[in-house]
Amino acid sequence: MKLIFLGAPGAGKGTLVEMLIKDLKIPAISTGNILRAAIKEGTPIGLKAQEYISSGKLVPDEVIIGIVKERLSQKDCENGFILDGVPRTIPQAEALENAGIGIDAAILLDVPDEMIEERMEGRRTCIKCGATYHIKTIPPKVEGICDVCGDPLTRRKDDDPETVKERLRVYHRETEPLVDFYRSRGKLHIVDSTQTPEHTLKLVTDLLASIK
């Protein structure tokens, strides 16, 4: 299966992808990770990306798509993949198509903004070990203290209320148009992601079985 997941920040895409790659035995292709790897390995397209980054510019879509295409040509992607972090915009989606990178399904994890805000504002993270909690749904045993290493928990800047609202505004403006883009191609599937990650995983697994 060749998949992408759509949805606002905090919709649960990262958690779901982690579960799915174990079940489906296909890799998640993170644009951030492969960009860093291409730069480290000094590939021609990685060197080009480094030029933009070094000069403080955004890496253009054609370079991002080139790096993605390079990564998808590797053997572990023969049976499918999950794209993580791309496309974020209509031009990126069109560039993927123009590069011959097709997908079987675009799955929208549907969660209301109000629930997204509650989820993200309640998240707490341990800076030392990276463990994550939620003050309501996954609280630590001792308030404000990590169960794993005992260090204090903190709320990331990304999860501050105003930051969350701004991230949602950017999502609705730049990324949400992809919903209609993939709907027009008959690739869109909508999954309710308002319940537990395990429940969402079951819905997605059942959906993928029906697509196959």
PDB file of N, CA and C in Angstrom, residues 126-177:
ATOM      1  N   CYS A 126       8.632  14.956  28.645  1.00  0.00           N
ATOM      2  CA  CYS A 126       9.867  14.915  29.426  1.00  0.00           C
ATOM      3  C   CYS A 126      11.029  15.263  28.495  1.00  0.00           C
ATOM      4  N   ILE A 127      11.712  16.341  28.783  1.00  0.00           N
ATOM      5  CA  ILE A 127      12.817  16.765  27.918  1.00  0.00           C
ATOM      6  C   ILE A 127      13.956  15.756  27.963  1.00  0.00           C
ATOM      7  N   LYS A 128      14.140  15.121  29.106  1.00  0.00           N
ATOM      8  CA  LYS A 128      15.278  14.209  29.267  1.00  0.00           C
ATOM      9  C   LYS A 128      15.112  12.925  28.458  1.00  0.00           C
ATOM     10  N   CYS A 129      13.947  12.241  28.583  1.00  0.00           N
ATOM     11  CA  CYS A 129      13.804  10.928  27.929  1.00  0.00           C
ATOM     12  C   CYS A 129      12.806  10.927  26.779  1.00  0.00           C
ATOM     13  N   GLY A 130      12.055  12.017  26.621  1.00  0.00           N
ATOM     14  CA  GLY A 130      11.133  12.112  25.488  1.00  0.00           C
ATOM     15  C   GLY A 130       9.763  11.504  25.714  1.00  0.00           C
ATOM     16  N   ALA A 131       9.507  10.948  26.889  1.00  0.00           N
ATOM     17  CA  ALA A 131       8.186  10.360  27.175  1.00  0.00           C
ATOM     18  C   ALA A 131       7.117  11.453  27.120  1.00  0.00           C
ATOM     19  N   THR A 132       5.935  11.080  26.605  1.00  0.00           N
ATOM     20  CA  THR A 132       4.854  12.061  26.489  1.00  0.00           C
ATOM     21  C   THR A 132       3.635  11.627  27.301  1.00  0.00           C
ATOM     22  N   TYR A 133       2.906  12.611  27.804  1.00  0.00           N
ATOM     23  CA  TYR A 133       1.732  12.378  28.636  1.00  0.00           C
ATOM     24  C   TYR A 133       0.640  13.356  28.231  1.00  0.00           C
ATOM     25  N   HIS A 134      -0.551  13.160  28.818  1.00  0.00           N
ATOM     26  CA  HIS A 134      -1.622  14.137  28.686  1.00  0.00           C
ATOM     27  C   HIS A 134      -2.268  14.283  30.044  1.00  0.00           C
ATOM     28  N   ILE A 135      -2.510  15.517  30.458  1.00  0.00           N
ATOM     29  CA  ILE A 135      -2.979  15.737  31.828  1.00  0.00           C
ATOM     30  C   ILE A 135      -4.318  15.080  32.120  1.00  0.00           C
ATOM     31  N   LYS A 136      -5.117  14.792  31.050  1.00  0.00           N
ATOM     32  CA  LYS A 136      -6.418  14.152  31.263  1.00  0.00           C
ATOM     33  C   LYS A 136      -6.421  12.674  30.857  1.00  0.00           C
ATOM     34  N   THR A 137      -5.904  12.379  29.665  1.00  0.00           N
ATOM     35  CA  THR A 137      -6.053  11.022  29.132  1.00  0.00           C
ATOM     36  C   THR A 137      -4.893  10.085  29.475  1.00  0.00           C
ATOM     37  N   ILE A 138      -3.669  10.637  29.588  1.00  0.00           N
ATOM     38  CA  ILE A 138      -2.509   9.795  29.957  1.00  0.00           C
ATOM     39  C   ILE A 138      -1.695  10.538  31.015  1.00  0.00           C
ATOM     40  N   PRO A 139      -2.257  10.749  32.200  1.00  0.00           N
ATOM     41  CA  PRO A 139      -1.523  11.523  33.213  1.00  0.00           C
ATOM     42  C   PRO A 139      -0.368  10.714  33.810  1.00  0.00           C
ATOM     43  N   PRO A 140       0.697  11.396  34.246  1.00  0.00           N
ATOM     44  CA  PRO A 140       1.765  10.684  34.967  1.00  0.00           C
ATOM     45  C   PRO A 140       1.265  10.266  36.348  1.00  0.00           C
ATOM     46  N   LYS A 141       1.954   9.314  36.963  1.00  0.00           N
ATOM     47  CA  LYS A 141       1.544   8.850  38.288  1.00  0.00           C
ATOM     48  C   LYS A 141       1.629   9.980  39.313  1.00  0.00           C
ATOM     49  N   VAL A 142       2.684  10.802  39.179  1.00  0.00           N
ATOM     50  CA  VAL A 142       2.846  11.975  40.041  1.00  0.00           C
ATOM     51  C   VAL A 142       2.756  13.205  39.151  1.00  0.00           C
ATOM     52  N   GLU A 143       1.857  14.126  39.506  1.00  0.00           N
ATOM     53  CA  GLU A 143       1.621  15.293  38.655  1.00  0.00           C
ATOM     54  C   GLU A 143       2.915  16.059  38.369  1.00  0.00           C
ATOM     55  N   GLY A 144       3.178  16.272  37.058  1.00  0.00           N
ATOM     56  CA  GLY A 144       4.336  17.067  36.647  1.00  0.00           C
ATOM     57  C   GLY A 144       5.655  16.333  36.635  1.00  0.00           C
ATOM     58  N   ILE A 145       5.629  15.014  36.943  1.00  0.00           N
ATOM     59  CA  ILE A 145       6.875  14.247  37.012  1.00  0.00           C
ATOM     60  C   ILE A 145       6.812  13.043  36.064  1.00  0.00           C
ATOM     61  N   CYS A 146       7.889  12.821  35.308  1.00  0.00           N
ATOM     62  CA  CYS A 146       7.939  11.711  34.358  1.00  0.00           C
ATOM     63  C   CYS A 146       7.989  10.366  35.081  1.00  0.00           C
ATOM     64  N   ASP A 147       7.118   9.433  34.675  1.00  0.00           N
ATOM     65  CA  ASP A 147       7.104   8.088  35.265  1.00  0.00           C
ATOM     66  C   ASP A 147       8.404   7.338  34.963  1.00  0.00           C
ATOM     67  N   VAL A 148       9.001   7.630  33.813  1.00  0.00           N
ATOM     68  CA  VAL A 148      10.150   6.844  33.334  1.00  0.00           C
ATOM     69  C   VAL A 148      11.440   7.227  34.049  1.00  0.00           C
ATOM     70  N   CYS A 149      11.737   8.542  34.070  1.00  0.00           N
ATOM     71  CA  CYS A 149      13.052   8.940  34.602  1.00  0.00           C
ATOM     72  C   CYS A 149      12.973   9.883  35.801  1.00  0.00           C
ATOM     73  N   GLY A 150      11.764  10.349  36.146  1.00  0.00           N
ATOM     74  CA  GLY A 150      11.622  11.188  37.326  1.00  0.00           C
ATOM     75  C   GLY A 150      11.925  12.659  37.131  1.00  0.00           C
ATOM     76  N   ASP A 151      12.199  13.060  35.883  1.00  0.00           N
ATOM     77  CA  ASP A 151      12.460  14.468  35.607  1.00  0.00           C
ATOM     78  C   ASP A 151      11.142  15.247  35.485  1.00  0.00           C
ATOM     79  N   PRO A 152      11.201  16.573  35.612  1.00  0.00           N
ATOM     80  CA  PRO A 152       9.979  17.386  35.475  1.00  0.00           C
ATOM     81  C   PRO A 152       9.441  17.344  34.037  1.00  0.00           C
ATOM     82  N   LEU A 153       8.117  17.423  33.914  1.00  0.00           N
ATOM     83  CA  LEU A 153       7.479  17.480  32.605  1.00  0.00           C
ATOM     84  C   LEU A 153       7.247  18.936  32.222  1.00  0.00           C
ATOM     85  N   THR A 154       7.210  19.179  30.916  1.00  0.00           N
ATOM     86  CA  THR A 154       7.006  20.536  30.430  1.00  0.00           C
ATOM     87  C   THR A 154       6.051  20.536  29.249  1.00  0.00           C
ATOM     88  N   ARG A 155       5.478  21.691  28.958  1.00  0.00           N
ATOM     89  CA  ARG A 155       4.657  21.824  27.754  1.00  0.00           C
ATOM     90  C   ARG A 155       5.525  22.454  26.669  1.00  0.00           C
ATOM     91  N   ARG A 156       5.604  21.783  25.518  1.00  0.00           N
ATOM     92  CA  ARG A 156       6.412  22.286  24.418  1.00  0.00           C
ATOM     93  C   ARG A 156       5.832  23.594  23.886  1.00  0.00           C
ATOM     94  N   LYS A 157       6.707  24.419  23.343  1.00  0.00           N
ATOM     95  CA  LYS A 157       6.265  25.684  22.733  1.00  0.00           C
ATOM     96  C   LYS A 157       5.184  25.422  21.684  1.00  0.00           C
ATOM     97  N   ASP A 158       5.349  24.329  20.910  1.00  0.00           N
ATOM     98  CA  ASP A 158       4.372  23.981  19.868  1.00  0.00           C
ATOM     99  C   ASP A 158       2.978  23.735  20.432  1.00  0.00           C
ATOM    100  N   ASP A 159       2.899  23.414  21.725  1.00  0.00           N
ATOM    101  CA  ASP A 159       1.613  23.087  22.332  1.00  0.00           C
ATOM    102  C   ASP A 159       1.001  24.252  23.120  1.00  0.00           C
ATOM    103  N   ASP A 160       1.656  25.410  23.110  1.00  0.00           N
ATOM    104  CA  ASP A 160       1.062  26.593  23.746  1.00  0.00           C
ATOM    105  C   ASP A 160      -0.233  26.954  23.013  1.00  0.00           C
ATOM    106  N   PRO A 161      -1.255  27.424  23.746  1.00  0.00           N
ATOM    107  CA  PRO A 161      -2.559  27.695  23.119  1.00  0.00           C
ATOM    108  C   PRO A 161      -2.499  28.566  21.867  1.00  0.00           C
ATOM    109  N   GLU A 162      -1.750  29.680  21.920  1.00  0.00           N
ATOM    110  CA  GLU A 162      -1.691  30.560  20.745  1.00  0.00           C
ATOM    111  C   GLU A 162      -0.950  29.904  19.586  1.00  0.00           C
ATOM    112  N   THR A 163       0.078  29.124  19.909  1.00  0.00           N
ATOM    113  CA  THR A 163       0.825  28.414  18.863  1.00  0.00           C
ATOM    114  C   THR A 163      -0.066  27.378  18.197  1.00  0.00           C
ATOM    115  N   VAL A 164      -0.850  26.677  18.994  1.00  0.00           N
ATOM    116  CA  VAL A 164      -1.774  25.669  18.460  1.00  0.00           C
ATOM    117  C   VAL A 164      -2.775  26.317  17.513  1.00  0.00           C
ATOM    118  N   LYS A 165      -3.340  27.450  17.927  1.00  0.00           N
ATOM    119  CA  LYS A 165      -4.313  28.154  17.069  1.00  0.00           C
ATOM    120  C   LYS A 165      -3.673  28.581  15.748  1.00  0.00           C
ATOM    121  N   GLU A 166      -2.438  29.065  15.817  1.00  0.00           N
ATOM    122  CA  GLU A 166      -1.752  29.492  14.591  1.00  0.00           C
ATOM    123  C   GLU A 166      -1.453  28.291  13.688  1.00  0.00           C
ATOM    124  N   ARG A 167      -1.038  27.177  14.280  1.00  0.00           N
ATOM    125  CA  ARG A 167      -0.767  25.969  13.483  1.00  0.00           C
ATOM    126  C   ARG A 167      -2.038  25.472  12.793  1.00  0.00           C
ATOM    127  N   LEU A 168      -3.163  25.588  13.481  1.00  0.00           N
ATOM    128  CA  LEU A 168      -4.436  25.189  12.870  1.00  0.00           C
ATOM    129  C   LEU A 168      -4.810  26.132  11.722  1.00  0.00           C
ATOM    130  N   ARG A 169      -4.560  27.439  11.915  1.00  0.00           N
ATOM    131  CA  ARG A 169      -4.844  28.389  10.836  1.00  0.00           C
ATOM    132  C   ARG A 169      -4.011  28.063   9.596  1.00  0.00           C
ATOM    133  N   VAL A 170      -2.734  27.754   9.798  1.00  0.00           N
ATOM    134  CA  VAL A 170      -1.850  27.407   8.676  1.00  0.00           C
ATOM    135  C   VAL A 170      -2.334  26.125   8.009  1.00  0.00           C
ATOM    136  N   TYR A 171      -2.738  25.142   8.817  1.00  0.00           N
ATOM    137  CA  TYR A 171      -3.241  23.878   8.260  1.00  0.00           C
ATOM    138  C   TYR A 171      -4.465  24.114   7.378  1.00  0.00           C
ATOM    139  N   HIS A 172      -5.430  24.879   7.894  1.00  0.00           N
ATOM    140  CA  HIS A 172      -6.663  25.113   7.130  1.00  0.00           C
ATOM    141  C   HIS A 172      -6.380  25.882   5.834  1.00  0.00           C
ATOM    142  N   ARG A 173      -5.409  26.771   5.890  1.00  0.00           N
ATOM    143  CA  ARG A 173      -5.106  27.595   4.713  1.00  0.00           C
ATOM    144  C   ARG A 173      -4.292  26.828   3.665  1.00  0.00           C
ATOM    145  N   GLU A 174      -3.283  26.063   4.112  1.00  0.00           N
ATOM    146  CA  GLU A 174      -2.320  25.490   3.172  1.00  0.00           C
ATOM    147  C   GLU A 174      -2.505  24.004   2.895  1.00  0.00           C
ATOM    148  N   THR A 175      -2.875  23.242   3.906  1.00  0.00           N
ATOM    149  CA  THR A 175      -2.897  21.781   3.763  1.00  0.00           C
ATOM    150  C   THR A 175      -4.300  21.215   3.568  1.00  0.00           C
ATOM    151  N   GLU A 176      -5.307  21.805   4.187  1.00  0.00           N
ATOM    152  CA  GLU A 176      -6.668  21.287   4.066  1.00  0.00           C
ATOM    153  C   GLU A 176      -7.166  21.211   2.614  1.00  0.00           C
ATOM    154  N   PRO A 177      -6.741  22.111   1.703  1.00  0.00           N
ATOM    155  CA  PRO A 177      -7.167  21.977   0.304  1.00  0.00           C
ATOM    156  C   PRO A 177      -6.812  20.635  -0.328  1.00  0.00           C
TER     157      PRO A 177
END
